[in-house]
Backbone as JSON Lines, residues from 0, in Angstrom:
{"i":0,"aa":"M","n":[-16.03,10.31,-5.47],"ca":[-14.96,9.8,-6.32],"c":[-14.23,8.64,-5.64]}
{"i":1,"aa":"S","n":[-13.84,7.65,-6.43],"ca":[-13.04,6.54,-5.93],"c":[-11.78,6.44,-6.78]}
{"i":2,"aa":"F","n":[-10.68,6.04,-6.14],"ca":[-9.39,6.0,-6.84],"c":[-8.59,4.79,-6.36]}
{"i":3,"aa":"T","n":[-7.85,4.18,-7.3],"ca":[-6.91,3.14,-6.92],"c":[-5.79,3.06,-7.94]}
{"i":4,"aa":"T","n":[-4.67,2.5,-7.52],"ca":[-3.54,2.21,-8.39],"c":[-3.3,0.71,-8.34]}
{"i":5,"aa":"L","n":[-3.18,0.08,-9.5],"ca":[-3.06,-1.38,-9.5],"c":[-2.09,-1.86,-10.57]}
{"i":6,"aa":"R","n":[-1.7,-3.11,-10.4],"ca":[-0.84,-3.79,-11.37],"c":[-1.6,-4.98,-11.97]}
{"i":7,"aa":"I","n":[-1.41,-5.18,-13.27],"ca":[-1.95,-6.34,-13.96],"c":[-0.78,-7.14,-14.51]}
{"i":8,"aa":"N","n":[-0.77,-8.45,-14.23],"ca":[0.22,-9.33,-14.87],"c":[-0.51,-10.29,-15.81]}
{"i":9,"aa":"D","n":[0.16,-11.31,-16.28],"ca":[-0.45,-12.22,-17.24],"c":[-1.64,-12.98,-16.66]}
{"i":10,"aa":"D","n":[-1.72,-13.07,-15.34],"ca":[-2.82,-13.78,-14.69],"c":[-4.0,-12.88,-14.35]}
{"i":11,"aa":"G","n":[-3.82,-11.57,-14.45],"ca":[-4.91,-10.66,-14.16],"c":[-4.53,-9.55,-13.2]}
{"i":12,"aa":"V","n":[-5.54,-8.93,-12.6],"ca":[-5.34,-7.83,-11.66],"c":[-4.87,-8.38,-10.32]}
{"i":13,"aa":"L","n":[-3.72,-7.93,-9.88],"ca":[-3.24,-8.32,-8.55],"c":[-4.05,-7.57,-7.48]}
{"i":14,"aa":"L","n":[-4.45,-8.3,-6.45],"ca":[-5.32,-7.76,-5.39],"c":[-6.7,-7.38,-5.97]}
{"i":15,"aa":"Y","n":[-7.16,-8.18,-6.92],"ca":[-8.4,-7.89,-7.66],"c":[-9.55,-7.49,-6.74]}
{"i":16,"aa":"A","n":[-9.88,-8.35,-5.78],"ca":[-11.05,-8.11,-4.92],"c":[-10.88,-6.88,-4.06]}
{"i":17,"aa":"L","n":[-9.66,-6.59,-3.63],"ca":[-9.42,-5.46,-2.75],"c":[-9.48,-4.14,-3.51]}
{"i":18,"aa":"H","n":[-9.06,-4.15,-4.76],"ca":[-9.24,-2.96,-5.59],"c":[-10.73,-2.73,-5.89]}
{"i":19,"aa":"E","n":[-11.45,-3.79,-6.15],"ca":[-12.89,-3.64,-6.39],"c":[-13.58,-3.01,-5.18]}
{"i":20,"aa":"E","n":[-13.14,-3.35,-4.0],"ca":[-13.74,-2.81,-2.79],"c":[-13.63,-1.3,-2.74]}
{"i":21,"aa":"R","n":[-12.6,-0.74,-3.33],"ca":[-12.43,0.71,-3.32],"c":[-13.5,1.43,-4.14]}
{"i":22,"aa":"F","n":[-14.15,0.71,-5.04],"ca":[-15.21,1.32,-5.85],"c":[-16.61,1.06,-5.3]}
{"i":23,"aa":"R","n":[-16.69,0.3,-4.22],"ca":[-18.0,-0.1,-3.72],"c":[-18.84,1.08,-3.27]}
{"i":24,"aa":"N","n":[-18.22,2.06,-2.62],"ca":[-18.97,3.22,-2.14],"c":[-19.49,4.1,-3.29]}
{"i":25,"aa":"S","n":[-18.94,3.9,-4.49],"ca":[-19.38,4.71,-5.64],"c":[-20.54,4.07,-6.39]}
{"i":26,"aa":"G","n":[-20.93,2.86,-6.01],"ca":[-22.12,2.26,-6.59],"c":[-21.86,1.2,-7.63]}
{"i":27,"aa":"E","n":[-22.95,0.61,-8.11],"ca":[-22.89,-0.54,-9.01],"c":[-22.24,-0.19,-10.35]}
{"i":28,"aa":"D","n":[-22.5,0.98,-10.89],"ca":[-21.9,1.34,-12.18],"c":[-20.37,1.38,-12.08]}
{"i":29,"aa":"A","n":[-19.87,1.88,-10.98],"ca":[-18.42,1.93,-10.79],"c":[-17.83,0.52,-10.72]}
{"i":30,"aa":"I","n":[-18.49,-0.35,-10.0],"ca":[-18.02,-1.73,-9.87],"c":[-18.04,-2.44,-11.22]}
{"i":31,"aa":"L","n":[-19.13,-2.28,-11.99],"ca":[-19.23,-2.93,-13.29],"c":[-18.17,-2.4,-14.25]}
{"i":32,"aa":"S","n":[-17.87,-1.12,-14.19],"ca":[-16.83,-0.54,-15.04],"c":[-15.46,-1.08,-14.67]}
{"i":33,"aa":"Y","n":[-15.22,-1.22,-13.38],"ca":[-13.96,-1.81,-12.92],"c":[-13.83,-3.24,-13.42]}
{"i":34,"aa":"R","n":[-14.89,-4.02,-13.31],"ca":[-14.83,-5.42,-13.75],"c":[-14.58,-5.53,-15.25]}
{"i":35,"aa":"K","n":[-15.18,-4.65,-16.02],"ca":[-14.97,-4.66,-17.47],"c":[-13.51,-4.31,-17.79]}
{"i":36,"aa":"F","n":[-12.98,-3.31,-17.1],"ca":[-11.57,-2.96,-17.29],"c":[-10.67,-4.14,-16.95]}
{"i":37,"aa":"A","n":[-10.92,-4.79,-15.81],"ca":[-10.08,-5.89,-15.36],"c":[-10.08,-7.05,-16.35]}
{"i":38,"aa":"L","n":[-11.2,-7.25,-17.01],"ca":[-11.34,-8.36,-17.95],"c":[-10.57,-8.1,-19.25]}
{"i":39,"aa":"E","n":[-10.44,-6.83,-19.64],"ca":[-9.93,-6.51,-20.97],"c":[-8.53,-5.89,-20.99]}
{"i":40,"aa":"A","n":[-8.08,-5.31,-19.91],"ca":[-6.84,-4.52,-19.94],"c":[-5.6,-5.4,-20.08]}
{"i":41,"aa":"K","n":[-4.6,-4.86,-20.75],"ca":[-3.33,-5.56,-20.9],"c":[-2.49,-5.41,-19.63]}
{"i":42,"aa":"A","n":[-1.45,-6.21,-19.54],"ca":[-0.55,-6.13,-18.38],"c":[0.07,-4.75,-18.29]}
{"i":43,"aa":"G","n":[0.22,-4.27,-17.05],"ca":[0.81,-2.95,-16.84],"c":[0.4,-2.4,-15.49]}
{"i":44,"aa":"V","n":[0.67,-1.11,-15.29],"ca":[0.32,-0.41,-14.05],"c":[-0.62,0.73,-14.42]}
{"i":45,"aa":"Y","n":[-1.7,0.88,-13.64],"ca":[-2.74,1.84,-13.99],"c":[-3.23,2.61,-12.78]}
{"i":46,"aa":"N","n":[-3.62,3.87,-13.01],"ca":[-4.44,4.63,-12.08],"c":[-5.87,4.58,-12.58]}
{"i":47,"aa":"L","n":[-6.81,4.23,-11.71],"ca":[-8.23,4.19,-12.05],"c":[-8.98,5.18,-11.16]}
{"i":48,"aa":"T","n":[-9.78,6.01,-11.78],"ca":[-10.57,6.99,-11.04],"c":[-12.01,6.92,-11.51]}
{"i":49,"aa":"W","n":[-12.93,6.77,-10.57],"ca":[-14.36,6.88,-10.87],"c":[-14.77,8.31,-10.56]}
{"i":50,"aa":"D","n":[-15.2,9.05,-11.6],"ca":[-15.49,10.48,-11.41],"c":[-16.95,10.76,-11.11]}
{"i":51,"aa":"G","n":[-17.73,9.71,-10.88],"ca":[-19.16,9.85,-10.62],"c":[-20.0,9.34,-11.76]}
{"i":52,"aa":"E","n":[-19.39,9.3,-12.97],"ca":[-20.1,8.81,-14.16],"c":[-19.27,7.84,-14.98]}
{"i":53,"aa":"N","n":[-17.96,8.02,-14.97],"ca":[-17.09,7.22,-15.84],"c":[-15.86,6.73,-15.08]}
{"i":54,"aa":"L","n":[-15.31,5.61,-15.56],"ca":[-14.04,5.12,-15.04],"c":[-12.93,5.7,-15.91]}
{"i":55,"aa":"L","n":[-12.1,6.54,-15.31],"ca":[-10.99,7.16,-16.02],"c":[-9.75,6.29,-15.81]}
{"i":56,"aa":"V","n":[-9.14,5.88,-16.91],"ca":[-8.01,4.96,-16.86],"c":[-6.76,5.66,-17.36]}
{"i":57,"aa":"K","n":[-5.71,5.62,-16.56],"ca":[-4.43,6.2,-16.96],"c":[-3.33,5.17,-16.77]}
{"i":58,"aa":"E","n":[-2.72,4.75,-17.87],"ca":[-1.58,3.85,-17.76],"c":[-0.37,4.63,-17.28]}
{"i":59,"aa":"R","n":[0.35,4.09,-16.34],"ca":[1.49,4.8,-15.77],"c":[2.71,3.91,-15.75]}
{"i":60,"aa":"G","n":[3.85,4.5,-15.44],"ca":[5.1,3.76,-15.43],"c":[5.26,2.93,-14.16]}
{"i":61,"aa":"E","n":[6.34,2.2,-14.12],"ca":[6.66,1.4,-12.94],"c":[6.93,2.29,-11.74]}
{"i":62,"aa":"S","n":[6.81,1.7,-10.56],"ca":[7.14,2.41,-9.33],"c":[8.61,2.81,-9.33]}
{"i":63,"aa":"N","n":[8.91,4.0,-8.81],"ca":[10.32,4.39,-8.69],"c":[10.89,4.05,-7.31]}
{"i":64,"aa":"L","n":[10.14,3.27,-6.54],"ca":[10.71,2.71,-5.31],"c":[11.74,1.66,-5.69]}
{"i":65,"aa":"F","n":[12.83,1.58,-4.94],"ca":[13.85,0.57,-5.23],"c":[14.4,0.03,-3.92]}
{"i":66,"aa":"D","n":[14.73,-1.25,-3.92],"ca":[15.24,-1.9,-2.72],"c":[16.52,-1.24,-2.25]}
{"i":67,"aa":"G","n":[16.6,-1.03,-0.93],"ca":[17.78,-0.43,-0.33],"c":[17.76,1.09,-0.32]}
{"i":68,"aa":"M","n":[16.63,1.7,-0.73],"ca":[16.61,3.16,-0.8],"c":[16.71,3.77,0.6]}
{"i":69,"aa":"P","n":[17.37,4.9,0.72],"ca":[17.49,5.56,2.03],"c":[16.15,6.13,2.47]}
{"i":70,"aa":"A","n":[16.07,6.48,3.73],"ca":[14.81,6.97,4.29],"c":[15.04,8.23,5.13]}
{"i":71,"aa":"R","n":[13.98,9.0,5.28],"ca":[13.98,10.16,6.15],"c":[12.64,10.19,6.87]}
{"i":72,"aa":"Y","n":[12.55,10.95,7.96],"ca":[11.3,11.06,8.73],"c":[10.68,12.44,8.57]}
{"i":73,"aa":"R","n":[9.35,12.43,8.46],"ca":[8.57,13.66,8.48],"c":[7.27,13.37,9.23]}
{"i":74,"aa":"V","n":[6.72,14.39,9.88],"ca":[5.41,14.22,10.53],"c":[4.35,14.04,9.45]}
{"i":75,"aa":"S","n":[3.45,13.1,9.67],"ca":[2.39,12.82,8.69],"c":[1.48,14.04,8.52]}
{"i":76,"aa":"P","n":[1.08,14.34,7.28],"ca":[0.15,15.45,7.07],"c":[-1.24,15.18,7.6]}
{"i":77,"aa":"I","n":[-1.51,13.91,7.99],"ca":[-2.82,13.59,8.58],"c":[-2.65,13.08,10.02]}
{"i":78,"aa":"A","n":[-1.54,13.46,10.66],"ca":[-1.26,12.98,12.03],"c":[-2.34,13.38,13.02]}
{"i":79,"aa":"H","n":[-3.1,14.42,12.68],"ca":[-4.14,14.92,13.59],"c":[-5.42,14.08,13.53]}
{"i":80,"aa":"L","n":[-5.54,13.21,12.53],"ca":[-6.75,12.4,12.39],"c":[-6.7,11.18,13.31]}
{"i":81,"aa":"K","n":[-7.84,10.52,13.45],"ca":[-7.95,9.39,14.37],"c":[-8.07,8.05,13.66]}
{"i":82,"aa":"N","n":[-8.29,8.06,12.34],"ca":[-8.53,6.82,11.63],"c":[-7.95,6.87,10.23]}
{"i":83,"aa":"R","n":[-8.15,5.78,9.49],"ca":[-7.66,5.65,8.12],"c":[-8.46,6.54,7.16]}
{"i":84,"aa":"I","n":[-7.83,6.83,6.02],"ca":[-8.51,7.59,4.97],"c":[-8.49,6.77,3.68]}
{"i":85,"aa":"D","n":[-9.45,7.03,2.77],"ca":[-9.43,6.41,1.45],"c":[-8.22,6.9,0.67]}
{"i":86,"aa":"K","n":[-7.74,6.06,-0.24],"ca":[-6.58,6.43,-1.04],"c":[-6.91,7.67,-1.88]}
{"i":87,"aa":"P","n":[-6.14,8.75,-1.72],"ca":[-6.43,9.96,-2.5],"c":[-5.79,9.91,-3.89]}
{"i":88,"aa":"A","n":[-6.46,10.52,-4.86],"ca":[-5.89,10.63,-6.2],"c":[-4.83,11.72,-6.2]}
{"i":89,"aa":"P","n":[-3.78,11.54,-7.0],"ca":[-2.76,12.61,-7.11],"c":[-3.26,13.75,-7.97]}
{"i":90,"aa":"P","n":[-2.79,14.98,-7.72],"ca":[-1.92,15.37,-6.6],"c":[-2.71,15.4,-5.3]}
{"i":91,"aa":"S","n":[-2.04,15.06,-4.21],"ca":[-2.72,14.96,-2.91],"c":[-1.86,15.6,-1.82]}
{"i":92,"aa":"I","n":[-2.33,15.49,-0.6],"ca":[-1.58,16.03,0.54],"c":[-0.23,15.33,0.73]}
{"i":93,"aa":"Y","n":[-0.03,14.19,0.07],"ca":[1.24,13.47,0.17],"c":[2.24,13.92,-0.9]}
{"i":94,"aa":"S","n":[1.76,14.57,-1.95],"ca":[2.6,14.8,-3.13],"c":[3.87,15.61,-2.83]}
{"i":95,"aa":"N","n":[3.77,16.63,-1.98],"ca":[4.96,17.46,-1.73],"c":[5.97,16.79,-0.81]}
{"i":96,"aa":"L","n":[5.66,15.58,-0.34],"ca":[6.58,14.82,0.5],"c":[7.39,13.8,-0.3]}
{"i":97,"aa":"V","n":[7.05,13.66,-1.57],"ca":[7.69,12.65,-2.41],"c":[9.02,13.16,-2.94]}
{"i":98,"aa":"E","n":[10.07,12.39,-2.7],"ca":[11.38,12.6,-3.29],"c":[11.72,11.32,-4.05]}
{"i":99,"aa":"P","n":[12.11,11.4,-5.31],"ca":[12.28,10.2,-6.13],"c":[13.23,9.16,-5.56]}
{"i":100,"aa":"T","n":[14.29,9.57,-4.87],"ca":[15.31,8.62,-4.43],"c":[15.32,8.42,-2.92]}
{"i":101,"aa":"I","n":[14.34,8.96,-2.22],"ca":[14.28,8.84,-0.76],"c":[12.89,8.4,-0.34]}
{"i":102,"aa":"S","n":[12.82,7.48,0.6],"ca":[11.53,7.09,1.17],"c":[11.23,7.99,2.37]}
{"i":103,"aa":"T","n":[10.13,8.72,2.31],"ca":[9.74,9.59,3.42],"c":[8.81,8.82,4.34]}
{"i":104,"aa":"L","n":[9.27,8.54,5.56],"ca":[8.48,7.82,6.55],"c":[7.69,8.82,7.37]}
{"i":105,"aa":"L","n":[6.38,8.62,7.44],"ca":[5.49,9.59,8.07],"c":[5.15,9.16,9.49]}
{"i":106,"aa":"T","n":[5.33,10.07,10.42],"ca":[5.25,9.74,11.84],"c":[4.09,10.46,12.54]}
{"i":107,"aa":"S","n":[3.88,10.05,13.77],"ca":[2.97,10.76,14.67],"c":[3.53,12.15,14.96]}
{"i":108,"aa":"A","n":[2.68,13.02,15.48],"ca":[3.1,14.4,15.75],"c":[4.28,14.46,16.72]}
{"i":109,"aa":"D","n":[4.36,13.49,17.63],"ca":[5.47,13.47,18.59],"c":[6.71,12.74,18.05]}
{"i":110,"aa":"G","n":[6.62,12.23,16.84],"ca":[7.76,11.57,16.22],"c":[8.07,10.18,16.74]}
{"i":111,"aa":"K","n":[7.16,9.57,17.49],"ca":[7.45,8.28,18.11],"c":[7.02,7.08,17.27]}
{"i":112,"aa":"E","n":[5.93,7.22,16.51],"ca":[5.41,6.1,15.72],"c":[5.54,6.38,14.24]}
{"i":113,"aa":"I","n":[5.75,5.32,13.46],"ca":[5.7,5.42,12.01],"c":[4.34,4.9,11.55]}
{"i":114,"aa":"Y","n":[3.63,5.7,10.78],"ca":[2.3,5.32,10.3],"c":[2.33,4.71,8.9]}
{"i":115,"aa":"E","n":[3.16,5.25,8.02],"ca":[3.22,4.83,6.62],"c":[4.36,5.6,5.97]}
{"i":116,"aa":"S","n":[4.54,5.45,4.67],"ca":[5.43,6.33,3.93],"c":[4.58,7.15,2.98]}
{"i":117,"aa":"C","n":[5.21,8.07,2.27],"ca":[4.45,8.94,1.37],"c":[3.95,8.19,0.14]}
{"i":118,"aa":"R","n":[4.51,6.99,-0.12],"ca":[4.12,6.23,-1.31],"c":[3.76,4.79,-1.04]}
{"i":119,"aa":"A","n":[3.73,4.4,0.21],"ca":[3.5,2.99,0.52],"c":[3.11,2.84,1.99]}
{"i":120,"aa":"S","n":[2.63,1.65,2.31],"ca":[2.42,1.29,3.71],"c":[3.73,0.72,4.25]}
{"i":121,"aa":"I","n":[3.74,0.47,5.54],"ca":[4.97,-0.01,6.16],"c":[4.65,-1.18,7.09]}
{"i":122,"aa":"I","n":[5.55,-2.15,7.11],"ca":[5.43,-3.29,8.01],"c":[6.75,-3.48,8.73]}
{"i":123,"aa":"S","n":[6.7,-4.26,9.81],"ca":[7.9,-4.55,10.57],"c":[7.93,-6.05,10.89]}
{"i":124,"aa":"W","n":[8.99,-6.48,11.57],"ca":[9.19,-7.9,11.9],"c":[9.84,-7.98,13.28]}
{"i":125,"aa":"N","n":[9.23,-8.76,14.19],"ca":[9.73,-8.84,15.56],"c":[10.5,-10.12,15.85]}
{"i":126,"aa":"G","n":[10.83,-10.85,14.79],"ca":[11.54,-12.12,14.98],"c":[10.61,-13.31,14.94]}
{"i":127,"aa":"K","n":[9.32,-13.07,15.07],"ca":[8.33,-14.13,15.06],"c":[7.14,-13.79,14.17]}
{"i":128,"aa":"N","n":[6.74,-12.52,14.19],"ca":[5.54,-12.09,13.47],"c":[5.84,-10.89,12.58]}
{"i":129,"aa":"I","n":[5.11,-10.81,11.46],"ca":[5.04,-9.59,10.71],"c":[4.12,-8.64,11.47]}
{"i":130,"aa":"I","n":[4.51,-7.39,11.56],"ca":[3.74,-6.38,12.29],"c":[3.16,-5.39,11.29]}
{"i":131,"aa":"R","n":[1.86,-5.15,11.37],"ca":[1.23,-4.12,10.56],"c":[0.72,-3.0,11.47]}
{"i":132,"aa":"V","n":[0.66,-1.81,10.93],"ca":[0.22,-0.64,11.7],"c":[-1.25,-0.83,12.11]}
{"i":133,"aa":"P","n":[-1.61,-0.53,13.35],"ca":[-3.0,-0.68,13.78],"c":[-3.98,0.09,12.89]}
{"i":134,"aa":"D","n":[-5.17,-0.47,12.73],"ca":[-6.18,0.13,11.85],"c":[-6.64,1.51,12.32]}
{"i":135,"aa":"N","n":[-6.46,1.82,13.59],"ca":[-6.95,3.11,14.09],"c":[-5.9,4.22,14.01]}
{"i":136,"aa":"R","n":[-4.81,3.99,13.26],"ca":[-3.81,5.04,13.06],"c":[-4.13,5.8,11.77]}
{"i":137,"aa":"P","n":[-3.77,7.09,11.7],"ca":[-4.05,7.89,10.51],"c":[-3.12,7.51,9.36]}
{"i":138,"aa":"A","n":[-3.66,6.82,8.38],"ca":[-2.91,6.36,7.22],"c":[-3.9,6.01,6.13]}
{"i":139,"aa":"V","n":[-3.4,5.8,4.93],"ca":[-4.26,5.4,3.82],"c":[-4.73,3.95,4.02]}
{"i":140,"aa":"K","n":[-5.97,3.69,3.7],"ca":[-6.49,2.32,3.7],"c":[-5.79,1.55,2.58]}
{"i":141,"aa":"S","n":[-4.97,0.61,2.95],"ca":[-4.05,-0.04,2.01],"c":[-4.55,-1.41,1.59]}
{"i":142,"aa":"T","n":[-4.53,-1.68,0.28],"ca":[-4.91,-3.01,-0.2],"c":[-3.88,-4.06,0.25]}
{"i":143,"aa":"M","n":[-2.61,-3.71,0.25],"ca":[-1.59,-4.67,0.68],"c":[-1.7,-4.98,2.16]}
{"i":144,"aa":"E","n":[-1.96,-3.98,2.97],"ca":[-2.16,-4.25,4.4],"c":[-3.38,-5.12,4.63]}
{"i":145,"aa":"R","n":[-4.41,-4.9,3.83],"ca":[-5.62,-5.72,3.96],"c":[-5.32,-7.17,3.61]}
{"i":146,"aa":"L","n":[-4.47,-7.38,2.61],"ca":[-4.05,-8.74,2.27],"c":[-3.3,-9.38,3.43]}
{"i":147,"aa":"L","n":[-2.38,-8.64,4.04],"ca":[-1.6,-9.18,5.15],"c":[-2.47,-9.49,6.36]}
{"i":148,"aa":"K","n":[-3.53,-8.73,6.52],"ca":[-4.41,-8.91,7.67],"c":[-4.99,-10.32,7.71]}
{"i":149,"aa":"D","n":[-5.16,-10.92,6.53],"ca":[-5.73,-12.26,6.45],"c":[-4.68,-13.37,6.46]}
{"i":150,"aa":"M","n":[-3.41,-13.0,6.54],"ca":[-2.34,-14.01,6.56],"c":[-2.05,-14.44,8.0]}
{"i":151,"aa":"P","n":[-1.64,-15.7,8.2],"ca":[-1.3,-16.15,9.55],"c":[-0.04,-15.47,10.06]}
{"i":152,"aa":"D","n":[0.07,-15.37,11.37],"ca":[1.27,-14.83,12.04],"c":[1.54,-13.37,11.7]}
{"i":153,"aa":"V","n":[0.48,-12.63,11.38],"ca":[0.58,-11.18,11.2],"c":[-0.16,-10.53,12.35]}
{"i":154,"aa":"I","n":[0.5,-9.62,13.06],"ca":[-0.12,-8.98,14.2],"c":[-0.18,-7.47,13.98]}
{"i":155,"aa":"E","n":[-0.97,-6.81,14.8],"ca":[-1.19,-5.38,14.71],"c":[-0.58,-4.71,15.93]}
{"i":156,"aa":"E","n":[0.45,-3.9,15.72],"ca":[1.12,-3.19,16.82],"c":[1.67,-1.87,16.28]}
{"i":157,"aa":"P","n":[1.85,-0.89,17.17],"ca":[2.54,0.33,16.72],"c":[3.96,0.0,16.23]}
{"i":158,"aa":"I","n":[4.37,0.66,15.16],"ca":[5.74,0.54,14.66],"c":[6.5,1.78,15.13]}
{"i":159,"aa":"L","n":[7.48,1.58,15.96],"ca":[8.15,2.68,16.65],"c":[9.4,3.15,15.9]}
{"i":160,"aa":"V","n":[9.63,4.45,15.94],"ca":[10.85,5.02,15.37],"c":[12.06,4.51,16.14]}
{"i":161,"aa":"D","n":[11.98,4.49,17.44],"ca":[13.08,4.07,18.31],"c":[13.04,2.56,18.51]}
{"i":162,"aa":"S","n":[13.41,1.8,17.47],"ca":[13.39,0.35,17.52],"c":[14.38,-0.19,16.51]}
{"i":163,"aa":"A","n":[14.93,-1.38,16.81],"ca":[15.84,-2.04,15.87],"c":[15.11,-3.01,14.96]}
{"i":164,"aa":"Y","n":[13.81,-3.2,15.17],"ca":[13.06,-4.1,14.3],"c":[13.16,-3.63,12.84]}
{"i":165,"aa":"P","n":[13.34,-4.57,11.91],"ca":[13.4,-4.18,10.5],"c":[12.06,-3.65,10.01]}
{"i":166,"aa":"I","n":[12.1,-2.79,9.01],"ca":[10.89,-2.28,8.39],"c":[11.02,-2.37,6.87]}
{"i":167,"aa":"T","n":[9.88,-2.55,6.22],"ca":[9.82,-2.67,4.76],"c":[8.57,-1.98,4.26]}
{"i":168,"aa":"L","n":[8.66,-1.39,3.08],"ca":[7.5,-0.78,2.45],"c":[6.71,-1.83,1.68]}
{"i":169,"aa":"I","n":[5.4,-1.65,1.61],"ca":[4.55,-2.52,0.79],"c":[3.54,-1.67,0.06]}
{"i":170,"aa":"N","n":[3.33,-1.97,-1.22],"ca":[2.21,-1.36,-1.93],"c":[1.76,-2.24,-3.08]}
{"i":171,"aa":"A","n":[0.7,-1.85,-3.75],"ca":[0.05,-2.7,-4.73],"c":[0.76,-2.75,-6.07]}
{"i":172,"aa":"V","n":[1.8,-1.95,-6.25],"ca":[2.57,-1.95,-7.5],"c":[3.9,-2.66,-7.3]}
{"i":173,"aa":"K","n":[4.64,-2.27,-6.28],"ca":[5.97,-2.82,-6.03],"c":[5.91,-4.13,-5.25]}
{"i":174,"aa":"C","n":[4.87,-4.35,-4.52],"ca":[4.71,-5.44,-3.55],"c":[5.53,-5.11,-2.31]}
{"i":175,"aa":"T","n":[6.8,-5.47,-2.25],"ca":[7.63,-5.1,-1.11],"c":[8.83,-4.29,-1.59]}
{"i":176,"aa":"C","n":[9.34,-3.44,-0.72],"ca":[10.53,-2.63,-1.04],"c":[11.31,-2.42,0.25]}
{"i":177,"aa":"T","n":[12.5,-2.99,0.3],"ca":[13.35,-2.81,1.48],"c":[13.93,-1.41,1.5]}
{"i":178,"aa":"I","n":[14.12,-0.87,2.69],"ca":[14.69,0.47,2.83],"c":[15.85,0.42,3.83]}
{"i":179,"aa":"S","n":[16.74,1.38,3.69],"ca":[17.92,1.45,4.54],"c":[17.7,2.49,5.64]}
{"i":180,"aa":"V","n":[17.58,2.01,6.87],"ca":[17.35,2.89,8.01],"c":[18.4,2.57,9.07]}
{"i":181,"aa":"E","n":[19.19,3.56,9.42],"ca":[20.28,3.36,10.39],"c":[19.73,2.81,11.71]}
{"i":182,"aa":"G","n":[20.4,1.79,12.23],"ca":[20.03,1.23,13.52],"c":[19.0,0.13,13.46]}
{"i":183,"aa":"R","n":[18.52,-0.2,12.27],"ca":[17.52,-1.26,12.13],"c":[18.11,-2.49,11.44]}
{"i":184,"aa":"N","n":[17.63,-3.65,11.86],"ca":[18.06,-4.92,11.29],"c":[17.46,-5.11,9.9]}
{"i":185,"aa":"P","n":[18.07,-5.96,9.06],"ca":[17.5,-6.24,7.74],"c":[16.24,-7.11,7.85]}
{"i":186,"aa":"F","n":[15.3,-6.87,6.96],"ca":[14.07,-7.66,6.94],"c":[14.39,-9.04,6.37]}
{"i":187,"aa":"P","n":[13.95,-10.13,7.02],"ca":[14.28,-11.47,6.54],"c":[13.69,-11.76,5.16]}
{"i":188,"aa":"I","n":[14.54,-12.25,4.28],"ca":[14.15,-12.49,2.89],"c":[13.0,-13.49,2.8]}
{"i":189,"aa":"E","n":[13.01,-14.5,3.67],"ca":[11.95,-15.52,3.58],"c":[10.58,-14.93,3.87]}
{"i":190,"aa":"Q","n":[10.5,-13.91,4.7],"ca":[9.22,-13.26,4.98],"c":[8.77,-12.41,3.79]}
{"i":191,"aa":"L","n":[9.72,-11.77,3.13],"ca":[9.39,-11.01,1.92],"c":[8.87,-11.94,0.83]}
{"i":192,"aa":"E","n":[9.47,-13.12,0.71],"ca":[9.02,-14.08,-0.29],"c":[7.62,-14.59,0.02]}
{"i":193,"aa":"K","n":[7.32,-14.75,1.29],"ca":[5.99,-15.19,1.71],"c":[4.93,-14.15,1.31]}
{"i":194,"aa":"I","n":[5.26,-12.88,1.5],"ca":[4.34,-11.82,1.11],"c":[4.16,-11.8,-0.41]}
{"i":195,"aa":"K","n":[5.25,-11.93,-1.14],"ca":[5.17,-11.92,-2.6],"c":[4.31,-13.07,-3.1]}
{"i":196,"aa":"E","n":[4.47,-14.25,-2.52],"ca":[3.67,-15.41,-2.92],"c":[2.18,-15.16,-2.71]}
{"i":197,"aa":"A","n":[1.84,-14.56,-1.57],"ca":[0.43,-14.26,-1.29],"c":[-0.09,-13.2,-2.26]}
{"i":198,"aa":"F","n":[0.74,-12.23,-2.58],"ca":[0.38,-11.15,-3.51],"c":[0.08,-11.72,-4.9]}
{"i":199,"aa":"L","n":[0.97,-12.54,-5.42],"ca":[0.79,-13.09,-6.75],"c":[-0.42,-14.01,-6.85]}
{"i":200,"aa":"A","n":[-0.78,-14.63,-5.74],"ca":[-1.93,-15.54,-5.74],"c":[-3.27,-14.82,-5.87]}
{"i":201,"aa":"T","n":[-3.27,-13.5,-5.74],"ca":[-4.53,-12.75,-5.8],"c":[-4.91,-12.33,-7.22]}
{"i":202,"aa":"A","n":[-4.04,-12.58,-8.21],"ca":[-4.29,-12.09,-9.57],"c":[-5.44,-12.85,-10.23]}
{"i":203,"aa":"K","n":[-6.38,-12.1,-10.8],"ca":[-7.46,-12.71,-11.58],"c":[-8.1,-11.66,-12.48]}
{"i":204,"aa":"R","n":[-8.93,-12.12,-13.41],"ca":[-9.59,-11.25,-14.36],"c":[-11.05,-11.01,-14.03]}
{"i":205,"aa":"Q","n":[-11.65,-11.93,-13.28],"ca":[-13.08,-11.76,-12.94],"c":[-13.42,-12.61,-11.73]}
């Protein structure tokens, strides 16, 4: 099974190629079904699931992430793993960590590193570079992180709990979402705009 959540605007599927990549392991029929959906679907937010024979499409509401939302820490349910995992379809091991008005930041077993949140990936800023979580940390394989990987001045480093560096959530529906974490600096707006510009440039229909 392959699963992804995506947004379509008037220009097409945002992160088109990266969402297609999620269906590659399911074979040519899955890819062709995804391409047909991308060509015909109206603007909105969708969950797509390839069940082995068919592409199941579910239109869903907007993200309930909001800028400035408070945050809390919890140990990641996959902290024991050594690498990334494919995006799981809901309900998943992340579902019981979701609180509508709080961002749950998922950490290493020792509580020192932040790997992701329960609904998004996480990035940081060191004053010069955007920082993304290293690929060998246990977290969901993120389309937004993959986009950032190809951008200039983005580096790969552990994101530490005990740091004043700003942090922001990123995902394929909301794009970026600022969060309020005591002791951390605000994420620079110009860097958020740079990410949004790169995100919007990925929209296409085929």
